[in-house]
CSV table of C-alpha atoms in Angstrom, one decimal:
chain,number,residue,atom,x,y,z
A,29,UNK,CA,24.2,53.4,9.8
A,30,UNK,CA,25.4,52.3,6.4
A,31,UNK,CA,23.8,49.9,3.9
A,32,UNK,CA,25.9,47.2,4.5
A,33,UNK,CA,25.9,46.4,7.6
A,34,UNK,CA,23.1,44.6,7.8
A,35,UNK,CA,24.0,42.2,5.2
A,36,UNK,CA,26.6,40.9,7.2
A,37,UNK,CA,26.1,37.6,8.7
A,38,UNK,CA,27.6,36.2,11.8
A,39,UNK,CA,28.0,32.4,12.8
A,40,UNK,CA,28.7,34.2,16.1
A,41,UNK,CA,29.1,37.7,17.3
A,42,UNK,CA,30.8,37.7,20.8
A,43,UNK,CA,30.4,41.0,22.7
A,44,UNK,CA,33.2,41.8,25.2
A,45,UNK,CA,37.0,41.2,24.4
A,46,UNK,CA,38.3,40.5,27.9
A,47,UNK,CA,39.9,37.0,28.5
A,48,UNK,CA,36.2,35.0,28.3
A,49,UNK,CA,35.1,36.5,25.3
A,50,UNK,CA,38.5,36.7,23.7
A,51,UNK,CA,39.1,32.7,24.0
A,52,UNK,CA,35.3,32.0,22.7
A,53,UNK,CA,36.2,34.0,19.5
A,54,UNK,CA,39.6,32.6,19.0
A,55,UNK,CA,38.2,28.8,19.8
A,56,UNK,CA,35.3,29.5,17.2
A,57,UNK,CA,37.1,31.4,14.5
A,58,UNK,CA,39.9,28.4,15.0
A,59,UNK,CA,37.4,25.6,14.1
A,60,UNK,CA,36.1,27.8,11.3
A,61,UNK,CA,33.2,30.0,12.0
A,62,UNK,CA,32.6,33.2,11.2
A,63,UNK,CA,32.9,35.1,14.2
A,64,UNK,CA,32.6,39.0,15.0
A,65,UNK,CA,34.6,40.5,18.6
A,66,UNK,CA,33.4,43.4,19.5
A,67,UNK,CA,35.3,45.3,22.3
A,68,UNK,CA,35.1,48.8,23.7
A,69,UNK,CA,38.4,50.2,23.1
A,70,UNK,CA,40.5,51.9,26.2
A,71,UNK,CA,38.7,49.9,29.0
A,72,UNK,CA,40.9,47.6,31.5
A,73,UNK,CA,39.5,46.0,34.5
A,74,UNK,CA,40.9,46.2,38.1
A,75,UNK,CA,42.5,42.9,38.3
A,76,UNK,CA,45.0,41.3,40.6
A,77,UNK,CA,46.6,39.6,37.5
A,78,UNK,CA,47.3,36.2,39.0
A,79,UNK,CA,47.1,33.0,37.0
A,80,UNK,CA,47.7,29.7,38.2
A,81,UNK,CA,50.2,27.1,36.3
A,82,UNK,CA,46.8,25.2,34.9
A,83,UNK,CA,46.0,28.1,32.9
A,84,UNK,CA,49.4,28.6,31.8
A,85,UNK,CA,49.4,25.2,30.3
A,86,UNK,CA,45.8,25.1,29.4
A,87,UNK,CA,46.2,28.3,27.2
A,88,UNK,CA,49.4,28.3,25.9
A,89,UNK,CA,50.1,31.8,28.0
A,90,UNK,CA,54.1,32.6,26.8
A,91,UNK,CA,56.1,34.2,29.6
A,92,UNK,CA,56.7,37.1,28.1
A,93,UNK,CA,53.3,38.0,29.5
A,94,UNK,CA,54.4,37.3,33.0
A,95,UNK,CA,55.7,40.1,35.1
A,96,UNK,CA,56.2,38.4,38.1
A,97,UNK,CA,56.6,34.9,39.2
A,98,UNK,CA,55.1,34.5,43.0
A,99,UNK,CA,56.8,32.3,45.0
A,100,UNK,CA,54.9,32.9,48.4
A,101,UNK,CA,51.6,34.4,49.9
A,102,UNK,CA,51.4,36.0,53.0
A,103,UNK,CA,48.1,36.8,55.0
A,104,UNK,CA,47.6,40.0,57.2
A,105,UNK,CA,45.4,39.8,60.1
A,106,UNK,CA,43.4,42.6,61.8
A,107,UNK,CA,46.5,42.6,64.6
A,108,UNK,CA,48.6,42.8,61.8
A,109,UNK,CA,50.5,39.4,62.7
A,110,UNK,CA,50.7,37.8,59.0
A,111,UNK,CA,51.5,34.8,57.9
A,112,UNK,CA,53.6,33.5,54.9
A,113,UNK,CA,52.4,30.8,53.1
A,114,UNK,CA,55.3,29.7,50.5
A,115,UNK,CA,54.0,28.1,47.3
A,116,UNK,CA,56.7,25.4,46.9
A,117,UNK,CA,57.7,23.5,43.8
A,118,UNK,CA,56.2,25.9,40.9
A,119,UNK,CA,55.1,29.9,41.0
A,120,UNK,CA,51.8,31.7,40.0
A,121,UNK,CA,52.0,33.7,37.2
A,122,UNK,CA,51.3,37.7,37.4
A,123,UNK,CA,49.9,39.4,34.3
A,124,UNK,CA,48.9,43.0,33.7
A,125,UNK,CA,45.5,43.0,32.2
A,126,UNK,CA,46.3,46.4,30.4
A,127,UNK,CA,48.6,44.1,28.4
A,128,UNK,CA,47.2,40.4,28.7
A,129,UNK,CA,43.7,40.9,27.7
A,130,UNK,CA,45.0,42.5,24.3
A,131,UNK,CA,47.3,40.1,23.5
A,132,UNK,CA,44.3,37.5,24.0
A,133,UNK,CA,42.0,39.6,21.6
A,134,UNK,CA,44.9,39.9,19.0
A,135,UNK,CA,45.6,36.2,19.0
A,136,UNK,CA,41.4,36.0,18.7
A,137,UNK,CA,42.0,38.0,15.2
A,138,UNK,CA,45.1,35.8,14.3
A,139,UNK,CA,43.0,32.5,14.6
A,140,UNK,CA,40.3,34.4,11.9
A,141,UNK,CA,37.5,36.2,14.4
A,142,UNK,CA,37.0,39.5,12.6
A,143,UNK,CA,38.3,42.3,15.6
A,144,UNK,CA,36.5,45.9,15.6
A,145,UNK,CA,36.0,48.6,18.3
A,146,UNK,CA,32.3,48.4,19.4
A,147,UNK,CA,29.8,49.1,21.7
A,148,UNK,CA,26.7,46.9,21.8
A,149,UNK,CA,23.8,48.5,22.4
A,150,UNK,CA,20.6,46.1,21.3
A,151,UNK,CA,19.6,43.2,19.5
A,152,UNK,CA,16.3,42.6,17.5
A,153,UNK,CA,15.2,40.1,16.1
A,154,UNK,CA,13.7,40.9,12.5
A,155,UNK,CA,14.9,37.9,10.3
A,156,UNK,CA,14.1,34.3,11.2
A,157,UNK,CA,16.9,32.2,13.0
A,158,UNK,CA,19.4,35.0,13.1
A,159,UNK,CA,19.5,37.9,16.1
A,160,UNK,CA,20.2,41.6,14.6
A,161,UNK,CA,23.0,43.1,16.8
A,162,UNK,CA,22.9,47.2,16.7
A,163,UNK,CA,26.4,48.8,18.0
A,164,UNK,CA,28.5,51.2,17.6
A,165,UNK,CA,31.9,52.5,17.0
A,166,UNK,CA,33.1,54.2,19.5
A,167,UNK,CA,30.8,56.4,22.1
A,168,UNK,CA,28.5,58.7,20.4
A,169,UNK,CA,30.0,57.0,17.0
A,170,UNK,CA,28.0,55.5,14.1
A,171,UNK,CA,25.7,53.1,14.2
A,172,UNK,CA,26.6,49.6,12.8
A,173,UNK,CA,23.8,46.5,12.6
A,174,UNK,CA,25.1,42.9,11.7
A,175,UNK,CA,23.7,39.6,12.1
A,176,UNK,CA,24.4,36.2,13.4
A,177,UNK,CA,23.0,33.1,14.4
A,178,UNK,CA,24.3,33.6,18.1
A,179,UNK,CA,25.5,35.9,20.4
A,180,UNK,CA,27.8,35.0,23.2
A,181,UNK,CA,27.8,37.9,26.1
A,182,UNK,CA,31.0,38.7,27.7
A,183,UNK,CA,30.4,42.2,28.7
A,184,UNK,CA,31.0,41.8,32.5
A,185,UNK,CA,28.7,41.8,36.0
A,186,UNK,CA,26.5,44.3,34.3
A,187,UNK,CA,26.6,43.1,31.1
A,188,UNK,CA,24.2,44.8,28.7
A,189,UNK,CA,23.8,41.6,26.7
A,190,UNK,CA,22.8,39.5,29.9
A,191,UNK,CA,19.9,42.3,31.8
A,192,UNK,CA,18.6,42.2,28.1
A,193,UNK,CA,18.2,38.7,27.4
A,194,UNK,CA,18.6,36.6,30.4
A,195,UNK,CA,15.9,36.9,33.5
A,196,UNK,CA,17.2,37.7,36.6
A,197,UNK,CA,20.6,38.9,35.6
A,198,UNK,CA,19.7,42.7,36.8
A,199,UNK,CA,19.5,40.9,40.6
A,200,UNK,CA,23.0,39.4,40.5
A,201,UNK,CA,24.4,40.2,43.1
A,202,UNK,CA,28.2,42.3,43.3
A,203,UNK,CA,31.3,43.3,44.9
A,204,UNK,CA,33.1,46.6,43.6
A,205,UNK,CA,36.5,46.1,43.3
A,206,UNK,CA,38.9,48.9,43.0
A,207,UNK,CA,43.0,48.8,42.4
A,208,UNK,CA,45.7,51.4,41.9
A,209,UNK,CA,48.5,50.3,39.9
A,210,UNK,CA,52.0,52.4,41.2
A,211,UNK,CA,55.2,52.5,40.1
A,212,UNK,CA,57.8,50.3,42.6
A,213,UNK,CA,60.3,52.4,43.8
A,214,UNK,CA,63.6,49.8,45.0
A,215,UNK,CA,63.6,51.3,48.3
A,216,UNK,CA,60.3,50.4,48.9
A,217,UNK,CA,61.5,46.9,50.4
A,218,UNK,CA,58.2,45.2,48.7
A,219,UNK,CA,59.1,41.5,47.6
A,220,UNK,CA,58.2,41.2,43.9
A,221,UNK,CA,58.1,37.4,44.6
A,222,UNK,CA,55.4,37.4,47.5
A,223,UNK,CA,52.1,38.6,47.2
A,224,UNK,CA,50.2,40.2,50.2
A,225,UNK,CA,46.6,39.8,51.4
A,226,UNK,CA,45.0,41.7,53.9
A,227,UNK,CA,42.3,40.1,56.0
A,228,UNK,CA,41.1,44.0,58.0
A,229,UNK,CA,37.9,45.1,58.2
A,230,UNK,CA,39.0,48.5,58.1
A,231,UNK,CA,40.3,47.8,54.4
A,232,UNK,CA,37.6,45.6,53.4
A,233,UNK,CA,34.2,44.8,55.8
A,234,UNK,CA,33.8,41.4,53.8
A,235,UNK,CA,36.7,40.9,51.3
A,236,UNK,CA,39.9,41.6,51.1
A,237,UNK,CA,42.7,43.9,50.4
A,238,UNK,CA,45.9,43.2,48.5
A,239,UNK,CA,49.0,44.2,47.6
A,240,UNK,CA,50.3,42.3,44.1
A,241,UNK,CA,53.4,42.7,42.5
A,242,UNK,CA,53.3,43.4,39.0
A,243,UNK,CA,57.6,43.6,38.0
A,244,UNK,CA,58.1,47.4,38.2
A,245,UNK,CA,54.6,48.3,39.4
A,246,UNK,CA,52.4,47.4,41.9
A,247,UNK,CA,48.5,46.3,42.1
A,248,UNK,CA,47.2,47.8,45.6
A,249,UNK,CA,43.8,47.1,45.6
A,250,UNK,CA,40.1,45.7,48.2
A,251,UNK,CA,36.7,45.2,47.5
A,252,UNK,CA,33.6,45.3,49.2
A,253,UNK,CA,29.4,44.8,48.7
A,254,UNK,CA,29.1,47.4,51.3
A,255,UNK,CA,27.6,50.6,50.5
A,256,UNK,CA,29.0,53.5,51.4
A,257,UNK,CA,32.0,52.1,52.4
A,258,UNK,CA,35.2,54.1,51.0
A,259,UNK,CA,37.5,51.6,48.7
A,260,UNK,CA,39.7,54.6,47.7
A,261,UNK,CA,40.1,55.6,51.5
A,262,UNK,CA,41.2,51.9,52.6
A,263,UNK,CA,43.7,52.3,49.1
A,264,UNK,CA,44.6,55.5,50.6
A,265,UNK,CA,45.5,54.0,53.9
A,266,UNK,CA,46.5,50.7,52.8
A,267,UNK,CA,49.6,52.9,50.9
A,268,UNK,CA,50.0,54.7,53.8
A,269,UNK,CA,50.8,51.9,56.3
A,270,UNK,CA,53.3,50.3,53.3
A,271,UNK,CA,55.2,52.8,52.5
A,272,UNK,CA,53.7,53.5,48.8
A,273,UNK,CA,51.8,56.6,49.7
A,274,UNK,CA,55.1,58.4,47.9
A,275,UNK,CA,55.2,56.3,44.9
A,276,UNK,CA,54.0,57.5,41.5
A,277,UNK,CA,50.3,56.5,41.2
A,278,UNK,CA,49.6,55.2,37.0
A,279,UNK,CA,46.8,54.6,36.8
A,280,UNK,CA,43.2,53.6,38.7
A,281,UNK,CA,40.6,51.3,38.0
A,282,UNK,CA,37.2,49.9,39.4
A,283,UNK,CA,34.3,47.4,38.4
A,284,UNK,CA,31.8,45.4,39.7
A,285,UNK,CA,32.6,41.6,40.2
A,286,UNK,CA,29.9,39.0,40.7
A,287,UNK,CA,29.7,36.5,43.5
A,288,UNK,CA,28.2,33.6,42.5
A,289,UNK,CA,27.1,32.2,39.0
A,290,UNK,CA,24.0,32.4,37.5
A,291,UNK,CA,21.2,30.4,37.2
A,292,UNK,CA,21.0,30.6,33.7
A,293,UNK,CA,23.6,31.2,31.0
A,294,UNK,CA,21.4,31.4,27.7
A,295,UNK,CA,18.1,32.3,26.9
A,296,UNK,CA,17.0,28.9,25.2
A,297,UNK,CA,17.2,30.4,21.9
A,298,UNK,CA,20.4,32.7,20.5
A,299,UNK,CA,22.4,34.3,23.3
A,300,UNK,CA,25.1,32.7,25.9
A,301,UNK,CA,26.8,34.4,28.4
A,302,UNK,CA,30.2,33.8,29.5
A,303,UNK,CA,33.2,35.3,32.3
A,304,UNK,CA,31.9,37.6,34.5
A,305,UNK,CA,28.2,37.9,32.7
A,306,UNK,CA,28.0,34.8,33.4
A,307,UNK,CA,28.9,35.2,37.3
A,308,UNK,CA,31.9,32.8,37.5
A,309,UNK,CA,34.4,34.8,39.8
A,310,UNK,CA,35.4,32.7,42.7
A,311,UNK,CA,34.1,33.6,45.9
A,312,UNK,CA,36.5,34.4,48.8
A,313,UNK,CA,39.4,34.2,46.7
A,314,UNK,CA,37.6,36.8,43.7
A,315,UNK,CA,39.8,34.7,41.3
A,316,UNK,CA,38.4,35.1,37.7
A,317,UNK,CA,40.7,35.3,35.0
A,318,UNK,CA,41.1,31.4,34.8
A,319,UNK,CA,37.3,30.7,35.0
A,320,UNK,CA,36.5,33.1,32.9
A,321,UNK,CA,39.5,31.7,30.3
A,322,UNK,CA,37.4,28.1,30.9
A,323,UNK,CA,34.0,29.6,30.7
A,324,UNK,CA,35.0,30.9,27.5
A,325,UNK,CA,36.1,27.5,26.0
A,326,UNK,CA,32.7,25.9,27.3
A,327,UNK,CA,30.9,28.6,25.9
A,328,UNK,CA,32.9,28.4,22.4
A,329,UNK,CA,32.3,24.2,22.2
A,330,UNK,CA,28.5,24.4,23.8
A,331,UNK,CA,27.8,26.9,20.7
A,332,UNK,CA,29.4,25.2,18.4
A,333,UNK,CA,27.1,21.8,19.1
A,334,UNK,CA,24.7,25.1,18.6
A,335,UNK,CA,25.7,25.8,15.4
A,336,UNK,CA,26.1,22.5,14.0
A,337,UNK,CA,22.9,21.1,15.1
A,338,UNK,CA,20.4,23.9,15.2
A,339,UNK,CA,19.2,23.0,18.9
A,340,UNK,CA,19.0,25.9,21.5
A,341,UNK,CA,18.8,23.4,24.5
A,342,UNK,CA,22.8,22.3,23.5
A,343,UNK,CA,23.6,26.1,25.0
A,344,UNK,CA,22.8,25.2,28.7
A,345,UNK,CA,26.0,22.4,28.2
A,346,UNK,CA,28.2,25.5,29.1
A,347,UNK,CA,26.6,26.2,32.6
A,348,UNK,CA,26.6,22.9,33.3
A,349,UNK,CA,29.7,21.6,32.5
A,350,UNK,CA,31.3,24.6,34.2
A,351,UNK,CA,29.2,23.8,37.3
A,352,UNK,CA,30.0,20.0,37.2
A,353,UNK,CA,33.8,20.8,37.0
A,354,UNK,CA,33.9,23.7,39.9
A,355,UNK,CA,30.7,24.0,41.5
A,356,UNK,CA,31.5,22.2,44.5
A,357,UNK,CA,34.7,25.1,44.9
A,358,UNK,CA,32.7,27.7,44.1
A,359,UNK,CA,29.9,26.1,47.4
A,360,UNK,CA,33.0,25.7,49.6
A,361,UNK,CA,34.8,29.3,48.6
A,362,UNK,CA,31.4,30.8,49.4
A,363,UNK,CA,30.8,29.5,52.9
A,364,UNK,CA,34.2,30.3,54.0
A,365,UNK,CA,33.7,34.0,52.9
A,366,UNK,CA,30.5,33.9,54.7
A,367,UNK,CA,31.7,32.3,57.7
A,368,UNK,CA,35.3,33.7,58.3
A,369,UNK,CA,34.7,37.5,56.5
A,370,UNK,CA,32.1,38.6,58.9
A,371,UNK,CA,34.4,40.2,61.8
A,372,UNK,CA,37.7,40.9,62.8
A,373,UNK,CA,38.0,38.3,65.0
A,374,UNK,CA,37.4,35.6,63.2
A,375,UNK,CA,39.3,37.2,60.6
A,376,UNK,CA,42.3,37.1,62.5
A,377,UNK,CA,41.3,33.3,63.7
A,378,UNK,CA,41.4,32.3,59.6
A,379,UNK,CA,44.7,33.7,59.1
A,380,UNK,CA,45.7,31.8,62.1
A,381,UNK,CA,44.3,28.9,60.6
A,382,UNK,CA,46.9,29.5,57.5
A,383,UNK,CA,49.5,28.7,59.4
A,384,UNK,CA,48.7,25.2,59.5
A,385,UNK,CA,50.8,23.3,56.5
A,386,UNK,CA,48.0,21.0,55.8
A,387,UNK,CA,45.4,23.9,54.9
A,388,UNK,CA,48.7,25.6,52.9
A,389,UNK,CA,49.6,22.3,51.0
A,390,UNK,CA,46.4,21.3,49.9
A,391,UNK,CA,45.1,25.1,49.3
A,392,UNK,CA,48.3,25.5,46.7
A,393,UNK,CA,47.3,21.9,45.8
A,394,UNK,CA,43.8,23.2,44.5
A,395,UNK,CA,44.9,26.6,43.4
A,396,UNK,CA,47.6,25.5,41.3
A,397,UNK,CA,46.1,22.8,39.4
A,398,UNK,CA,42.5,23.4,39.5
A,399,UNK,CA,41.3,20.1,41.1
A,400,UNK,CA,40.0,19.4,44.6
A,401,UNK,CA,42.7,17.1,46.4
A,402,UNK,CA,40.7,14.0,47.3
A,403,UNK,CA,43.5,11.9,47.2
A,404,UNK,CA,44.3,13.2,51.0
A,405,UNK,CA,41.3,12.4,53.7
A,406,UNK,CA,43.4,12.7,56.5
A,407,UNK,CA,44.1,15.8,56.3
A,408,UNK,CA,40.9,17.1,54.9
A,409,UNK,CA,39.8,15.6,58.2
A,410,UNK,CA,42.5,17.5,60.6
A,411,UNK,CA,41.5,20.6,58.6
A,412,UNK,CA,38.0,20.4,59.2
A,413,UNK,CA,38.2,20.0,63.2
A,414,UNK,CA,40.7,22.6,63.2
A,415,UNK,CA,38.5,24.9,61.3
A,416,UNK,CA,35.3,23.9,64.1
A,417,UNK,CA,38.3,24.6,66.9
A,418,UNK,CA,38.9,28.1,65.9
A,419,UNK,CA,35.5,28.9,64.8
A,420,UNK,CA,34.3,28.0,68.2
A,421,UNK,CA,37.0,29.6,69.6
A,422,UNK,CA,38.0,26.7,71.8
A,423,UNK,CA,41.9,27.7,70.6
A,424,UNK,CA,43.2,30.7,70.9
A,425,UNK,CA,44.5,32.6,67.2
């Protein structure tokens, strides 16, 4: 450990440079505090990539970043009979996290935050109104100890910062995600403008599996909260059955996401959690990057009221103002996985339900921009009696 180090004082020491953490530092260090990202170099998550037009705008995402530009969905059953659901005016963005989340994390250091390669490994408290945070550089590398006045966790569904500090966060409960990105060979016949989805319990028992297109490479990729079942066997087959068994294999990648969000985001004192620490990846869909992108944001502004008041009770802002903007999503995204990912056969009877242009409008409608469409009752009506038909199988898939 070297003399110094403690001696350096933090407004804010974020932990975790993926796209929550990353916006946090950069919104901070933009509106002039002195902020410290910490990132474990060489680490990138299993990730879909897709962002929706609202992030795009909302963070000033340049399209160089884009690989693809998805112009239609289409949905697998169990008896293989899929169905395309076509975006319409617009496209969802695709982003490689291997290249996206460093970009964010540069443009973090740009705006002032001071970048270093670190793993966190406590904090202590031994000075008052300031948190001690021990890391170090690199695995097995020196230890470093710096202050601040807050730390913001964004260290992922089993963040170290979030079992330390926040009660409860050891029971949050997980879905393992794994992905295989492979190289796209022409001949494969894949459309790099449609993304697939695979609604099989033999790929996933209560998820999903996909297939995204990422440009010249592929994101094949399920999840599940079961153990012991095989997410590299369902990859295996799931390659198998599309004709990318063949194709060059770059790299693999697995985490744990969360599937609801927490309680609690702080401890009432000098931590906040953000992203996935803080449990915001959409059920059902398992879409994260833009809430964690927003969660970051809150985080940055609900510490900053922090900071320039001196009162811990303006870090539960962040939780709630996330919750008041996308709870109700989050309630609706959840019973749908629990009602329609328990078997095949509804599983089949939800895709069916996809056909329906009401359920694709306003689904695209919500995606895209973020918002519930109230402005529609009708058809939030014929939705709803449609989705009672098939669930009590009074119409046949």
């Amino acid at each position: 450990m070297t003399d110094h180090d403690a001696s350096e004082i933090f407004d804010v020491v974020v932990v975790g440079g993926g796209p929550a953490g990353a916006i946090a530092a950069a919104d901070l260090a933009a509106s002039g505090r002195r902020v410290l990202l910490l990132d474990k170099a060489g680490r990138i998550k299993p990730c879909g990539g897709a962002i929706p037009p609202r992030l795009i705008r909302d963070f000033a995402i340049p399209d160089a970043l884009l690989v693809a530009r998805i112009r239609c969905a289409r949905m697998v059953a169990p008896s293989a009979c899929s169905v395309d659901m076509p975006v319409g005016d617009g496209f969802v963005g695709m982003v490689d996290r291997e290249h996206f989340d460093p970009y964010l994390r540069e443009r973090a250091a740009l705006a002032g935050a001071d970048l270093r390669d670190g793993l966190f490994e406590r904090i202590s408290r031994e000075s008052a109104g300031l948190a001690t945070v021990h890391y170090r550089s690199g695995k097995g590398g020196e230890e470093h100890r710096v202050q601040a006045r807050l730390v913001v966790g964004a260290d992922g569904a089993t963040s170290t910062v979030g079992r330390a500090e926040i009660p409860g966060h050891a029971r949050m409960r997980q879905v393992f995600a794994y992905h295989e990105i492979v190289r796209r060979p022409a001949e494969t016949g894949h459309d790099g403008a449609r993304c697939d989805v695979y609604y099989q319990g033999r790929l996933s028992p209560d998820f999903y599996a996909w297939i995204f297109p990422h440009g010249e490479t592929v994101s094949v990729g399920t999840g599940s909260a079961r153990k012991g079942f095989s997410l590299r066997s369902a990859i295996r087959d799931l390659r198998a059955d599309t004709g990318l068994d063949a194709c060059e294999t770059i790299r693999r990648e697995g985490a744990p996401l969360p599937l609801k969000p927490l309680r609690r985001w702080d401890n009432g004192r000098d931590v906040l959690l953000a992203g996935d620490a803080a449990g915001v990846v959409a059920p059902a869909s398992g879409e994260g990057i833009y809430y964690a992108m927003l969660g970051g944001r809150l985080a940055a502004e609900a510490a900053g009221a922090f900071l320039a008041t001196g009162d811990a009770r303006a870090l539960a802002q962040a939780r709630k103002r996330f919750m008041r903007l996308h709870g109700r999503v989050f309630w609706i995204l959840g019973m749908m996985q629990w009602v329609w990912y328990r078997s095949d056969t509804l599983r089949e009877r939800f895709v069916s339900i996809c056909k329906d242009k009401d359920v694709q409008q306003l689904t695209w409608d919500a995606y895209m921009n973020k918002e519930l469409v109230r402005a529609k009752p009708a058809a939030h009506a014929r939705i709803f009696f449609k989705d009672l038909a098939h669930l009590f199988r009074w119409v046949s898939p």
